[in-house]
CSV table of C-alpha atoms and ligand atoms in Angstrom, one decimal:
chain,number,residue,atom,x,y,z
A,1,MET,CA,-10.7,36.8,8.2
A,2,THR,CA,-10.3,35.8,4.6
A,3,ILE,CA,-7.7,33.2,3.6
A,4,ALA,CA,-6.3,33.1,0.1
A,5,VAL,CA,-5.9,29.6,-1.0
A,6,THR,CA,-2.7,29.1,-3.0
A,7,PRO,CA,-1.8,26.4,-5.6
A,8,GLN,CA,0.3,24.6,-2.9
A,9,ASP,CA,-2.6,24.2,-0.5
A,10,VAL,CA,-4.3,20.8,-0.1
A,11,LEU,CA,-7.8,19.9,0.8
A,12,VAL,CA,-8.0,16.7,2.7
A,13,VAL,CA,-11.5,15.1,2.6
A,14,VAL,CA,-11.8,12.6,5.3
A,15,ASP,CA,-14.1,9.5,5.2
A,16,VAL,CA,-17.1,10.8,3.3
A,17,GLN,CA,-18.4,7.3,3.0
A,18,TYR,CA,-21.9,5.8,3.1
A,19,ASP,CA,-21.5,4.1,6.5
A,20,PHE,CA,-20.8,7.6,8.0
A,21,LEU,CA,-23.8,9.2,6.3
A,22,PRO,CA,-27.5,8.9,7.4
A,23,GLY,CA,-28.6,5.3,6.9
A,24,GLY,CA,-25.1,4.0,7.3
A,25,SER,CA,-24.0,1.6,10.1
A,26,LEU,CA,-22.0,4.3,11.9
A,27,ALA,CA,-24.0,7.3,10.8
A,28,VAL,CA,-22.7,10.7,11.8
A,29,ALA,CA,-25.6,13.1,12.4
A,30,GLY,CA,-25.9,15.6,9.6
A,31,GLY,CA,-23.0,14.0,7.8
A,32,ASP,CA,-24.8,14.4,4.4
A,33,GLU,CA,-25.1,18.2,5.0
A,34,ILE,CA,-21.4,18.8,4.4
A,35,VAL,CA,-21.2,17.2,1.0
A,36,PRO,CA,-22.4,20.3,-1.1
A,37,LEU,CA,-20.0,22.5,1.0
A,38,VAL,CA,-17.1,20.1,0.5
A,39,ASN,CA,-17.7,20.1,-3.2
A,40,LYS,CA,-17.8,23.9,-3.2
A,41,LEU,CA,-14.6,24.2,-1.2
A,42,ALA,CA,-12.9,21.7,-3.5
A,43,THR,CA,-13.3,24.0,-6.5
A,44,ARG,CA,-10.9,26.4,-4.7
A,45,PHE,CA,-8.1,23.8,-4.3
A,46,ARG,CA,-5.8,22.5,-7.0
A,47,ASN,CA,-4.8,19.6,-4.7
A,48,VAL,CA,-7.5,17.4,-3.2
A,49,VAL,CA,-6.8,14.1,-1.3
A,50,PHE,CA,-9.4,11.6,0.0
A,51,THR,CA,-9.1,9.3,2.9
A,52,GLN,CA,-11.2,6.1,3.0
A,53,ASP,CA,-11.8,4.0,6.1
A,54,TRP,CA,-11.3,0.5,4.8
A,55,HIS,CA,-11.7,-2.5,7.1
A,56,PRO,CA,-11.6,-6.3,6.8
A,57,ALA,CA,-14.9,-7.9,8.0
A,58,ASP,CA,-13.2,-9.2,11.2
A,59,HIS,CA,-11.5,-5.9,12.1
A,60,ILE,CA,-10.3,-5.5,15.7
A,61,SER,CA,-12.3,-2.2,16.1
A,62,PHE,CA,-15.6,-4.0,15.6
A,63,ALA,CA,-17.6,-4.8,18.8
A,64,SER,CA,-18.8,-7.8,17.0
A,65,GLN,CA,-15.3,-9.3,17.2
A,66,HIS,CA,-15.3,-9.2,21.1
A,67,GLU,CA,-17.5,-11.4,23.0
A,68,GLY,CA,-19.8,-9.6,25.4
A,69,LYS,CA,-18.8,-6.1,24.1
A,70,ALA,CA,-21.2,-3.5,22.7
A,71,PRO,CA,-20.5,-0.6,20.3
A,72,PHE,CA,-19.0,2.4,22.0
A,73,GLU,CA,-17.5,0.4,24.9
A,74,THR,CA,-13.7,0.3,25.0
A,75,ILE,CA,-11.0,-2.4,25.3
A,76,GLU,CA,-7.3,-2.2,26.0
A,77,LEU,CA,-5.1,-3.3,23.2
A,78,ASP,CA,-1.2,-3.4,22.9
A,79,TYR,CA,-1.3,0.1,21.4
A,80,GLY,CA,-3.7,1.6,24.0
A,81,THR,CA,-7.5,2.1,24.5
A,82,GLN,CA,-9.6,1.2,21.5
A,83,VAL,CA,-13.3,2.3,21.2
A,84,LEU,CA,-15.4,-0.5,19.7
A,85,TRP,CA,-17.6,0.4,16.8
A,86,PRO,CA,-20.5,-1.2,15.0
A,87,ASP,CA,-19.2,-3.0,11.9
A,88,HIS,CA,-18.5,-0.2,9.3
A,89,CYS,CA,-16.6,0.5,6.1
A,90,VAL,CA,-16.1,-3.2,5.4
A,91,TRP,CA,-14.0,-3.3,2.2
A,92,GLN,CA,-16.0,-4.1,-1.0
A,93,THR,CA,-19.3,-3.1,0.6
A,94,ARG,CA,-21.4,-0.1,-0.3
A,95,GLY,CA,-20.9,1.3,3.2
A,96,ALA,CA,-17.2,1.7,2.4
A,97,GLU,CA,-17.7,3.5,-0.8
A,98,LEU,CA,-17.1,7.2,-1.0
A,99,SER,CA,-20.3,9.2,-1.5
A,100,ARG,CA,-21.3,9.5,-5.2
A,101,ASP,CA,-22.5,13.0,-4.3
A,102,LEU,CA,-18.9,14.1,-4.0
A,103,ASN,CA,-18.3,16.0,-7.2
A,104,ILE,CA,-14.5,16.4,-7.1
A,105,PRO,CA,-13.1,15.0,-10.3
A,106,HIS,CA,-9.8,16.6,-9.9
A,107,ALA,CA,-9.1,14.8,-6.6
A,108,GLN,CA,-5.6,13.1,-6.9
A,109,LEU,CA,-5.3,10.5,-4.3
A,110,ILE,CA,-7.4,8.1,-2.1
A,111,ILE,CA,-5.5,7.0,1.0
A,112,ARG,CA,-7.1,3.8,2.4
A,113,LYS,CA,-6.6,3.1,6.1
A,114,GLY,CA,-7.6,0.6,8.7
A,115,TYR,CA,-7.0,-2.4,6.4
A,116,ASN,CA,-4.7,-4.2,8.9
A,117,LYS,CA,-7.0,-6.4,10.9
A,118,ALA,CA,-5.2,-5.9,14.3
A,119,ILE,CA,-4.7,-2.1,14.1
A,120,ASP,CA,-7.3,0.7,13.9
A,121,SER,CA,-6.4,3.9,12.0
A,122,TYR,CA,-8.4,7.0,12.5
A,123,SER,CA,-5.6,9.1,11.1
A,124,GLY,CA,-4.8,9.4,7.4
A,125,PHE,CA,-1.1,9.5,8.3
A,126,GLN,CA,-0.5,6.7,10.7
A,127,GLU,CA,-2.3,3.8,12.3
A,128,ALA,CA,-3.3,3.6,16.0
A,129,ASP,CA,0.0,1.8,16.9
A,130,ARG,CA,1.6,5.1,16.2
A,131,GLU,CA,4.2,3.2,14.0
A,132,THR,CA,2.7,2.0,10.8
A,133,LEU,CA,2.6,4.8,8.3
A,134,THR,CA,0.0,5.2,5.4
A,135,GLY,CA,2.4,7.0,3.1
A,136,LEU,CA,0.4,10.2,3.1
A,137,ALA,CA,3.2,12.4,4.6
A,138,GLY,CA,5.6,11.1,2.1
A,139,TYR,CA,3.2,11.8,-0.7
A,140,LEU,CA,2.5,15.3,0.4
A,141,SER,CA,6.2,16.1,1.0
A,142,GLU,CA,7.1,14.8,-2.5
A,143,ARG,CA,4.4,17.0,-3.9
A,144,ASP,CA,5.8,20.0,-2.1
A,145,VAL,CA,2.6,21.1,-0.7
A,146,GLY,CA,1.9,24.0,1.6
A,147,ARG,CA,-1.0,24.1,4.1
A,148,LEU,CA,-3.5,21.3,4.8
A,149,PHE,CA,-7.2,22.1,5.1
A,150,VAL,CA,-9.2,19.2,6.6
A,151,VAL,CA,-12.9,18.5,6.1
A,152,GLY,CA,-15.1,15.4,6.4
A,153,LEU,CA,-16.2,12.9,9.0
A,154,ALA,CA,-16.0,12.6,11.9
A,155,THR,CA,-14.7,15.8,13.5
A,156,ASP,CA,-13.8,14.0,16.7
A,157,PHE,CA,-12.1,10.9,15.3
A,158,CYS,CA,-10.7,10.7,11.8
A,159,VAL,CA,-10.7,14.5,11.1
A,160,ALA,CA,-9.0,15.3,14.5
A,161,TRP,CA,-6.4,12.5,14.3
A,162,THR,CA,-5.5,13.4,10.8
A,163,ALA,CA,-5.2,17.0,11.7
A,164,LEU,CA,-3.1,16.2,14.8
A,165,ASP,CA,-0.8,13.9,12.9
A,166,GLY,CA,-0.4,16.5,10.2
A,167,ALA,CA,0.6,19.1,12.7
A,168,ALA,CA,3.0,16.7,14.4
A,169,GLY,CA,4.5,16.1,11.0
A,170,GLY,CA,5.3,19.7,10.6
A,171,PHE,CA,2.4,20.7,8.3
A,172,ASP,CA,0.3,23.9,8.8
A,173,VAL,CA,-3.1,22.4,9.4
A,174,THR,CA,-6.6,24.1,9.5
A,175,VAL,CA,-9.9,22.4,10.1
A,176,ILE,CA,-12.9,23.9,8.3
A,177,GLU,CA,-15.4,23.4,11.0
A,178,ASP,CA,-18.8,23.6,9.2
A,179,ALA,CA,-17.5,21.2,6.6
A,180,THR,CA,-17.2,18.5,9.4
A,181,ARG,CA,-19.7,16.7,11.6
A,182,ALA,CA,-19.0,14.7,14.8
A,183,ILE,CA,-19.9,11.4,16.5
A,184,ASP,CA,-19.5,13.1,19.9
A,185,ALA,CA,-19.4,10.0,22.1
A,186,ASN,CA,-18.6,10.6,25.8
A,187,GLY,CA,-17.3,14.1,25.4
A,188,SER,CA,-15.0,13.2,22.4
A,189,LEU,CA,-15.8,16.4,20.4
A,190,GLU,CA,-14.8,18.8,23.2
A,191,GLN,CA,-11.7,16.8,23.8
A,192,ALA,CA,-10.8,16.7,20.1
A,193,TRP,CA,-11.0,20.5,19.8
A,194,ALA,CA,-8.9,20.9,22.9
A,195,ASP,CA,-6.2,18.6,21.6
A,196,MET,CA,-6.2,20.2,18.2
A,197,GLU,CA,-6.0,23.7,19.7
A,198,ALA,CA,-3.1,22.6,21.9
A,199,ALA,CA,-1.3,21.2,18.8
A,200,GLY,CA,-1.6,24.5,17.0
A,201,VAL,CA,-4.3,23.3,14.5
A,202,SER,CA,-6.4,26.3,13.3
A,203,ARG,CA,-10.2,26.2,13.2
A,204,ILE,CA,-12.1,28.3,10.7
A,205,PRO,CA,-15.6,28.6,9.2
A,206,SER,CA,-15.8,27.9,5.4
A,207,ARG,CA,-16.7,31.6,4.8
A,208,ASP,CA,-13.1,32.4,5.6
A,209,ILE,CA,-12.2,30.6,2.3
A,210,LEU,CA,-15.4,31.1,0.3
A,211,GLY,CA,-15.9,34.7,1.2
B,301,VGL,C1,-14.2,6.8,12.1
B,301,VGL,C2,-14.7,5.6,13.9
B,301,VGL,C3,-14.2,4.5,13.3
B,301,VGL,C4,-14.1,8.2,11.4
B,301,VGL,C5,-13.7,5.7,11.5
B,301,VGL,O1,-14.1,8.2,10.2
B,301,VGL,O2,-14.2,9.2,12.1
B,301,VGL,N1,-14.6,6.8,13.3
B,301,VGL,N2,-13.7,4.5,12.1
B,302,ZN,ZN1,-13.2,2.7,11.1
């Protein structure tokens, strides 16, 4: 099924940053493989937005901040269960930079997220407290956009949460599956697809757009 991209559609490129690429501190397997495809897809979209995971060095999501805890264990916080991660995307470090292999000069916005020390933010729309907004929904509404097409890293965390919040916010959301890669910790990938399907998020291969 071919989808005709319109000038109102937006490509949301999630967290294509060195710490999520091979060699990074929270490397997503095959994360680098999506970059040429993301570049190609971006040529079809007039509107492209990036998200950028952007944490202070003492961020609450880092296992290093919790005595006796290891990465991928969980803790309970006020806002719910938090997975603990290796230190990653610390602001002003190379790991936090967007990949220089992204070749999308017409991208219009970079939304940073996760900069509040005590709140994680997988979603590009709102932080994990489900209250603090990033401003992305307001930006998109003001720009009068149509559908959102989401790509990037990682499928089961920042891509999924961004897609879910977009759908909850009333946007028509599609994830382009082969332009994502997953962390897949403890069944998180299967769960993410189930959640997205239940929320009405569409799932397509890139050939539906590229032909
Ligand atoms: C992400 C875990 C922690 C992601 C960000 O971009 O999917 N995952 N921070
Ligand atoms: Zn993070």
